[in-house]
PDB file of C-alpha atoms in Angstrom:
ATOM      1  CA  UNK A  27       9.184 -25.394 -18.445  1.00 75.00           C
ATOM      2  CA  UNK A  28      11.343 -24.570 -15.354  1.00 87.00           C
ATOM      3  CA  UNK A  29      10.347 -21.862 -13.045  1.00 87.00           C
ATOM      4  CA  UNK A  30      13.322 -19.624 -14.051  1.00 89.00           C
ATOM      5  CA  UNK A  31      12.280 -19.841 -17.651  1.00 91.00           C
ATOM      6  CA  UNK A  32       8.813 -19.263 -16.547  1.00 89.00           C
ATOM      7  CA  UNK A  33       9.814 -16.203 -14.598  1.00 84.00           C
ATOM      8  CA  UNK A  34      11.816 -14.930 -17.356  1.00 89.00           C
ATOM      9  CA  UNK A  35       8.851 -15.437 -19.482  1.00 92.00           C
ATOM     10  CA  UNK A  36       6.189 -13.567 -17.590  1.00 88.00           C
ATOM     11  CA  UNK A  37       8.888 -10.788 -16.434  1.00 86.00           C
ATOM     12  CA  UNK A  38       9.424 -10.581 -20.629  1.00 91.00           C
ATOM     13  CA  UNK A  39       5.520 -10.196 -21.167  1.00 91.00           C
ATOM     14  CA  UNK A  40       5.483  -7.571 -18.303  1.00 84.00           C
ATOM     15  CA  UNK A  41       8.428  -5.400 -19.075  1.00 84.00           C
ATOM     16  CA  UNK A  42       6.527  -5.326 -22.868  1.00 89.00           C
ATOM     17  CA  UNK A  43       3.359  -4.414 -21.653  1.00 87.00           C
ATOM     18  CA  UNK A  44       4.206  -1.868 -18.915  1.00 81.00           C
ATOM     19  CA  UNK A  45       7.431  -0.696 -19.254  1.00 79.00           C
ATOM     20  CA  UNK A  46       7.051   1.666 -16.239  1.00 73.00           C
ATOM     21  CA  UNK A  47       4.018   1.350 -14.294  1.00 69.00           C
ATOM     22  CA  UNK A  48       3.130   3.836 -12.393  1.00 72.00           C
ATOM     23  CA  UNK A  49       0.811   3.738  -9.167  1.00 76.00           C
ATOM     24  CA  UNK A  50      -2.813   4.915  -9.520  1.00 87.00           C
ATOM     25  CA  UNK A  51      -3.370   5.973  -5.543  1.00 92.00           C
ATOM     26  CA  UNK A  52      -2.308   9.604  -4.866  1.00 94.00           C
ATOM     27  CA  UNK A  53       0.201  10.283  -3.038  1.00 95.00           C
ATOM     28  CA  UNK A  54       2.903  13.010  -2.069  1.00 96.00           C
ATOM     29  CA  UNK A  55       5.124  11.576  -0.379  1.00 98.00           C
ATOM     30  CA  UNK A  56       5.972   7.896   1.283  1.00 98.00           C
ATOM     31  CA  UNK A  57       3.705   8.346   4.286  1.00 98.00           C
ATOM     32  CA  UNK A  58       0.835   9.064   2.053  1.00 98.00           C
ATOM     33  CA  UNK A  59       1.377   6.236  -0.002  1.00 97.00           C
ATOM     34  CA  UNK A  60       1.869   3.938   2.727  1.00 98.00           C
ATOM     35  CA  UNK A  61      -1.582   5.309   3.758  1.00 98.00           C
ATOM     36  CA  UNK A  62      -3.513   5.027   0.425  1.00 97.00           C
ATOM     37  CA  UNK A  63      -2.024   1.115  -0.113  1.00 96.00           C
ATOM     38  CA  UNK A  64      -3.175   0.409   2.870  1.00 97.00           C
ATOM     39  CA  UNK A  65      -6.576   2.244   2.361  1.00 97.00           C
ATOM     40  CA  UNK A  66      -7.036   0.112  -0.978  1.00 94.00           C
ATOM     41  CA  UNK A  67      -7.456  -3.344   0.191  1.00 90.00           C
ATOM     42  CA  UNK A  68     -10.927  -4.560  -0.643  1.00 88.00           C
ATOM     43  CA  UNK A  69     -11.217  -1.442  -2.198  1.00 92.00           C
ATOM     44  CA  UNK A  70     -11.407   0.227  -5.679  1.00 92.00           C
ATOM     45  CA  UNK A  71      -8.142   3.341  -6.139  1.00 93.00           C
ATOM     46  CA  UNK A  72     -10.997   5.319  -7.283  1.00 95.00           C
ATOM     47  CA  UNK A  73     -12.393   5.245  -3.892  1.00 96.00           C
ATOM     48  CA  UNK A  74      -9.413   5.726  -2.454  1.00 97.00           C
ATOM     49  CA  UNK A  75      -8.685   8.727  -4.076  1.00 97.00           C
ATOM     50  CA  UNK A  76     -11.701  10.344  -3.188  1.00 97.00           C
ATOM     51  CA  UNK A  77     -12.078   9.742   0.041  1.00 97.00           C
ATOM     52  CA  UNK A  78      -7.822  10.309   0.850  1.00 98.00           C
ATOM     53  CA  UNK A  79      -7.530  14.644   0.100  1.00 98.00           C
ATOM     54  CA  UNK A  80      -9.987  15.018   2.977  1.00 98.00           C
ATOM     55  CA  UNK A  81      -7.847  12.354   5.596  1.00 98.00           C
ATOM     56  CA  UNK A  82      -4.689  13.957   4.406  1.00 98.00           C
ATOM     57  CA  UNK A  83      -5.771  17.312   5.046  1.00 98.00           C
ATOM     58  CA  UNK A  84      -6.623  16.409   8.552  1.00 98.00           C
ATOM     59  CA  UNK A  85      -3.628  13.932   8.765  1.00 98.00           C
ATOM     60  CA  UNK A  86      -0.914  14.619   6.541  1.00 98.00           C
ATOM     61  CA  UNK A  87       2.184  13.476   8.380  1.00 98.00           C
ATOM     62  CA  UNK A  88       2.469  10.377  11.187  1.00 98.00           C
ATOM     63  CA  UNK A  89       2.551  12.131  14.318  1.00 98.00           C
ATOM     64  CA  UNK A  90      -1.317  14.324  12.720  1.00 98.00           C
ATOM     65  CA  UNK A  91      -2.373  10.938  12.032  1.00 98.00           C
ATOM     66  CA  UNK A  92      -1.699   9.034  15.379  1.00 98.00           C
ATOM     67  CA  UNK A  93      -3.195  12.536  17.224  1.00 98.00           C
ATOM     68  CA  UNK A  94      -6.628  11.228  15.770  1.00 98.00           C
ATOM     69  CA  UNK A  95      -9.050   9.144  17.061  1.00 97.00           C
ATOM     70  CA  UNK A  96      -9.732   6.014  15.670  1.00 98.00           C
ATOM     71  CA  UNK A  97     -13.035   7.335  15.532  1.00 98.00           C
ATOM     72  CA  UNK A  98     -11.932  10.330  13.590  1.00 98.00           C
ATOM     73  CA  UNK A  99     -10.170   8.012  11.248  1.00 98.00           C
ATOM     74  CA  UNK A 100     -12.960   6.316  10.607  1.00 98.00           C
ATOM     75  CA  UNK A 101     -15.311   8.950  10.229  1.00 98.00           C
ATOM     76  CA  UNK A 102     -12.681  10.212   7.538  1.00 98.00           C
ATOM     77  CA  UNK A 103     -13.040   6.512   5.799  1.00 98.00           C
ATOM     78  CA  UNK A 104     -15.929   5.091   6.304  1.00 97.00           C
ATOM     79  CA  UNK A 105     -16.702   4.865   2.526  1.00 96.00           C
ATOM     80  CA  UNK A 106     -13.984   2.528   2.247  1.00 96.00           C
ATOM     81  CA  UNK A 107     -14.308  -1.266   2.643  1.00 92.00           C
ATOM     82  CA  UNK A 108     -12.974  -2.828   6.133  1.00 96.00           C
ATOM     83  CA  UNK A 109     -12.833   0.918   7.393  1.00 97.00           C
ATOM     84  CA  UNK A 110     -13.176   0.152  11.211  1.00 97.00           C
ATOM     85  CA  UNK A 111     -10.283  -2.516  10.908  1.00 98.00           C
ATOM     86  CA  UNK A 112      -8.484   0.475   8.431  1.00 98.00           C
ATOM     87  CA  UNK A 113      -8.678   3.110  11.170  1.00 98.00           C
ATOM     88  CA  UNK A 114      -6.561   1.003  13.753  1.00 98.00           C
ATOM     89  CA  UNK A 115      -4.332   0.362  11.858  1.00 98.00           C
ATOM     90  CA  UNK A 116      -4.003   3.388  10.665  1.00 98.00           C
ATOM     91  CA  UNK A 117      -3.756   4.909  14.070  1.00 98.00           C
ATOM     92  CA  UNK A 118      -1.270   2.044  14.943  1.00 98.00           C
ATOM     93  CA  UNK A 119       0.965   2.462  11.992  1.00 98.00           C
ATOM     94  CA  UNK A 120       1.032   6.250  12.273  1.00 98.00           C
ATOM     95  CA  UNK A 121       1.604   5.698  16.368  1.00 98.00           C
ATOM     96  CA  UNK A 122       4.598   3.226  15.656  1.00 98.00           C
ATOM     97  CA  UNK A 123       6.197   5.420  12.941  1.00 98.00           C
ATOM     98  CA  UNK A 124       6.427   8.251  15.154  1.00 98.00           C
ATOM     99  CA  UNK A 125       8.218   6.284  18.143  1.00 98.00           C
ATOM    100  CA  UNK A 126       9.975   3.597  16.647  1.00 98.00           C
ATOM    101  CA  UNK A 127      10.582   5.590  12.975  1.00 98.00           C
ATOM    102  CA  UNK A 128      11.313   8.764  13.720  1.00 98.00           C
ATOM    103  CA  UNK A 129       8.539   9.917  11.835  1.00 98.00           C
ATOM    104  CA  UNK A 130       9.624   8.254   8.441  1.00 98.00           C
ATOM    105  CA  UNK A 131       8.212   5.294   6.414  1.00 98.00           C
ATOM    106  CA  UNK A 132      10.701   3.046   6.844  1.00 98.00           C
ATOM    107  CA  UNK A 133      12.930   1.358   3.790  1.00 97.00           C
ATOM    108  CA  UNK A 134      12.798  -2.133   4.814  1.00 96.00           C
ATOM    109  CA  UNK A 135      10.647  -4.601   4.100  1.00 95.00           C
ATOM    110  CA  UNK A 136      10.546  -6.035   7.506  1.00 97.00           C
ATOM    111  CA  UNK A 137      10.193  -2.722   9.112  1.00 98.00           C
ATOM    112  CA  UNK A 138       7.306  -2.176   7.013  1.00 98.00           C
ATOM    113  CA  UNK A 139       5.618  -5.159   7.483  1.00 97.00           C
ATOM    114  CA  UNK A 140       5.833  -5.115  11.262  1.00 98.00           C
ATOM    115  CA  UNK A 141       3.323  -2.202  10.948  1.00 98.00           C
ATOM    116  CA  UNK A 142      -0.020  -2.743  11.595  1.00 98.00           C
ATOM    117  CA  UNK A 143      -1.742  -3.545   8.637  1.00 97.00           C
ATOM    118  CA  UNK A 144       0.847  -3.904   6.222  1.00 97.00           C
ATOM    119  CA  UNK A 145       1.113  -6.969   4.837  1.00 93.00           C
ATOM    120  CA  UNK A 146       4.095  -7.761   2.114  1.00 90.00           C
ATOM    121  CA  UNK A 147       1.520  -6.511  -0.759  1.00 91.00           C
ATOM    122  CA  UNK A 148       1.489  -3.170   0.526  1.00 94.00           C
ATOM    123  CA  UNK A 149       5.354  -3.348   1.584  1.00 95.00           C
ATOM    124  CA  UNK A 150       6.438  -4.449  -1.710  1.00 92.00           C
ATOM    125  CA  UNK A 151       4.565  -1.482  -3.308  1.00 92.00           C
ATOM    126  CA  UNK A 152       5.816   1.029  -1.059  1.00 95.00           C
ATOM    127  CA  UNK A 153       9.339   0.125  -1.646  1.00 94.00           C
ATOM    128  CA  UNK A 154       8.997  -0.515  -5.097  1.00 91.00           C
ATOM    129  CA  UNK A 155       7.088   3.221  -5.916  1.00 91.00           C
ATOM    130  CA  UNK A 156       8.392   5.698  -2.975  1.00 94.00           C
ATOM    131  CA  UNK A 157      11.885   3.738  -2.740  1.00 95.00           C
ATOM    132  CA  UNK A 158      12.700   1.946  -6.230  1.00 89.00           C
ATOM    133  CA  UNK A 159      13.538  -1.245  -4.587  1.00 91.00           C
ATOM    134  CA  UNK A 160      12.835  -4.268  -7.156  1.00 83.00           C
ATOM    135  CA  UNK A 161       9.702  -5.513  -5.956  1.00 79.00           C
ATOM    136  CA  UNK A 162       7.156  -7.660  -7.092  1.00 69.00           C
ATOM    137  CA  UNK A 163       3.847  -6.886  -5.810  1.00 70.00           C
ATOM    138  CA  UNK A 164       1.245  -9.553  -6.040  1.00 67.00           C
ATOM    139  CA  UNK A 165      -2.212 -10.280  -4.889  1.00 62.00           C
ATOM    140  CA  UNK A 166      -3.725 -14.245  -4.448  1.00 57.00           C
ATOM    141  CA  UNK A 167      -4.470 -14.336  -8.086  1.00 51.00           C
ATOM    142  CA  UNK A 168      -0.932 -14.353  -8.966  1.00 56.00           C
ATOM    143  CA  UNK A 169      -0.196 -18.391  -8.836  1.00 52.00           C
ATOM    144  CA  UNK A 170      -3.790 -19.039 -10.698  1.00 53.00           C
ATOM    145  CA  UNK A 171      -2.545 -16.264 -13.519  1.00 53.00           C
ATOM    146  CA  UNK A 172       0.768 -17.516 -13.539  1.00 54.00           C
ATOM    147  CA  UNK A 173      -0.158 -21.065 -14.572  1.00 53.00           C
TER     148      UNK A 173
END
């Protein structure tokens, strides 16, 4: 079978099986989603959604978020896995937003993945669910899956 046929295939079993899949993490708006993605590597949505209302009430926006500690950050997240590594880049996303952004989450995925800690995971699922750019997230069980 060809990879395009393949492709078609799997995006055929998708498109049947979630028609419109929705994001678990909550989220208001891009920055918060940004946030919560990045939040939920090695780390359940559940989790994430606990631990988030308290870090967005003390950080709701970029320029909140990069007036924190790192320390604060990750007294905020500490539940979560990889939470010292989490709060810099937190801090460092939120930091680079606010001067090179203008505040925004930006709707590229180069500009997103030049933040710290985004990888193309997280970008793809940021532009995908705050933007509606086609994207296809994936995580390394993808090729093993797609077999």
């Amino acid at each position: 079978m060809k990879r395009a046929e393949k492709a078609a295939r799997i995006q055929a079993i998708l498109d049947h099986h979630f028609p419109a899949p929705t994001i678990p993490l909550q989220h208001d708006d891009p920055f918060t989603l940004l946030v919560a993605v990045v939040l939920s590597a090695q780390t359940t949505d559940k989790k994430v959604n606990q631990i988030t209302p308290a870090l967005f009430a003390r950080a709701p926006t970029p320029a909140a978020m990069a007036a924190l500690d790192v320390a604060e950050i990750h007294t905020l997240i500490r539940q979560v896995g990889l939470a010292p590594q989490k709060a810099k880049a937190l801090k460092g996303l939120a930091q680079k937003l606010v001067t090179e952004h203008g505040s925004e989450v930006p709707r590229s995925f180069e500009a997103l993945e030049a933040l710290p800690g985004v990888g193309h995971k997280t970008a793809s699922v940021v532009m995908a669910q705050a933007f509606g750019v086609p994207a296809f997230p994936v995580d390394t069980h993808i090729h093993r899956l797609a077999w």
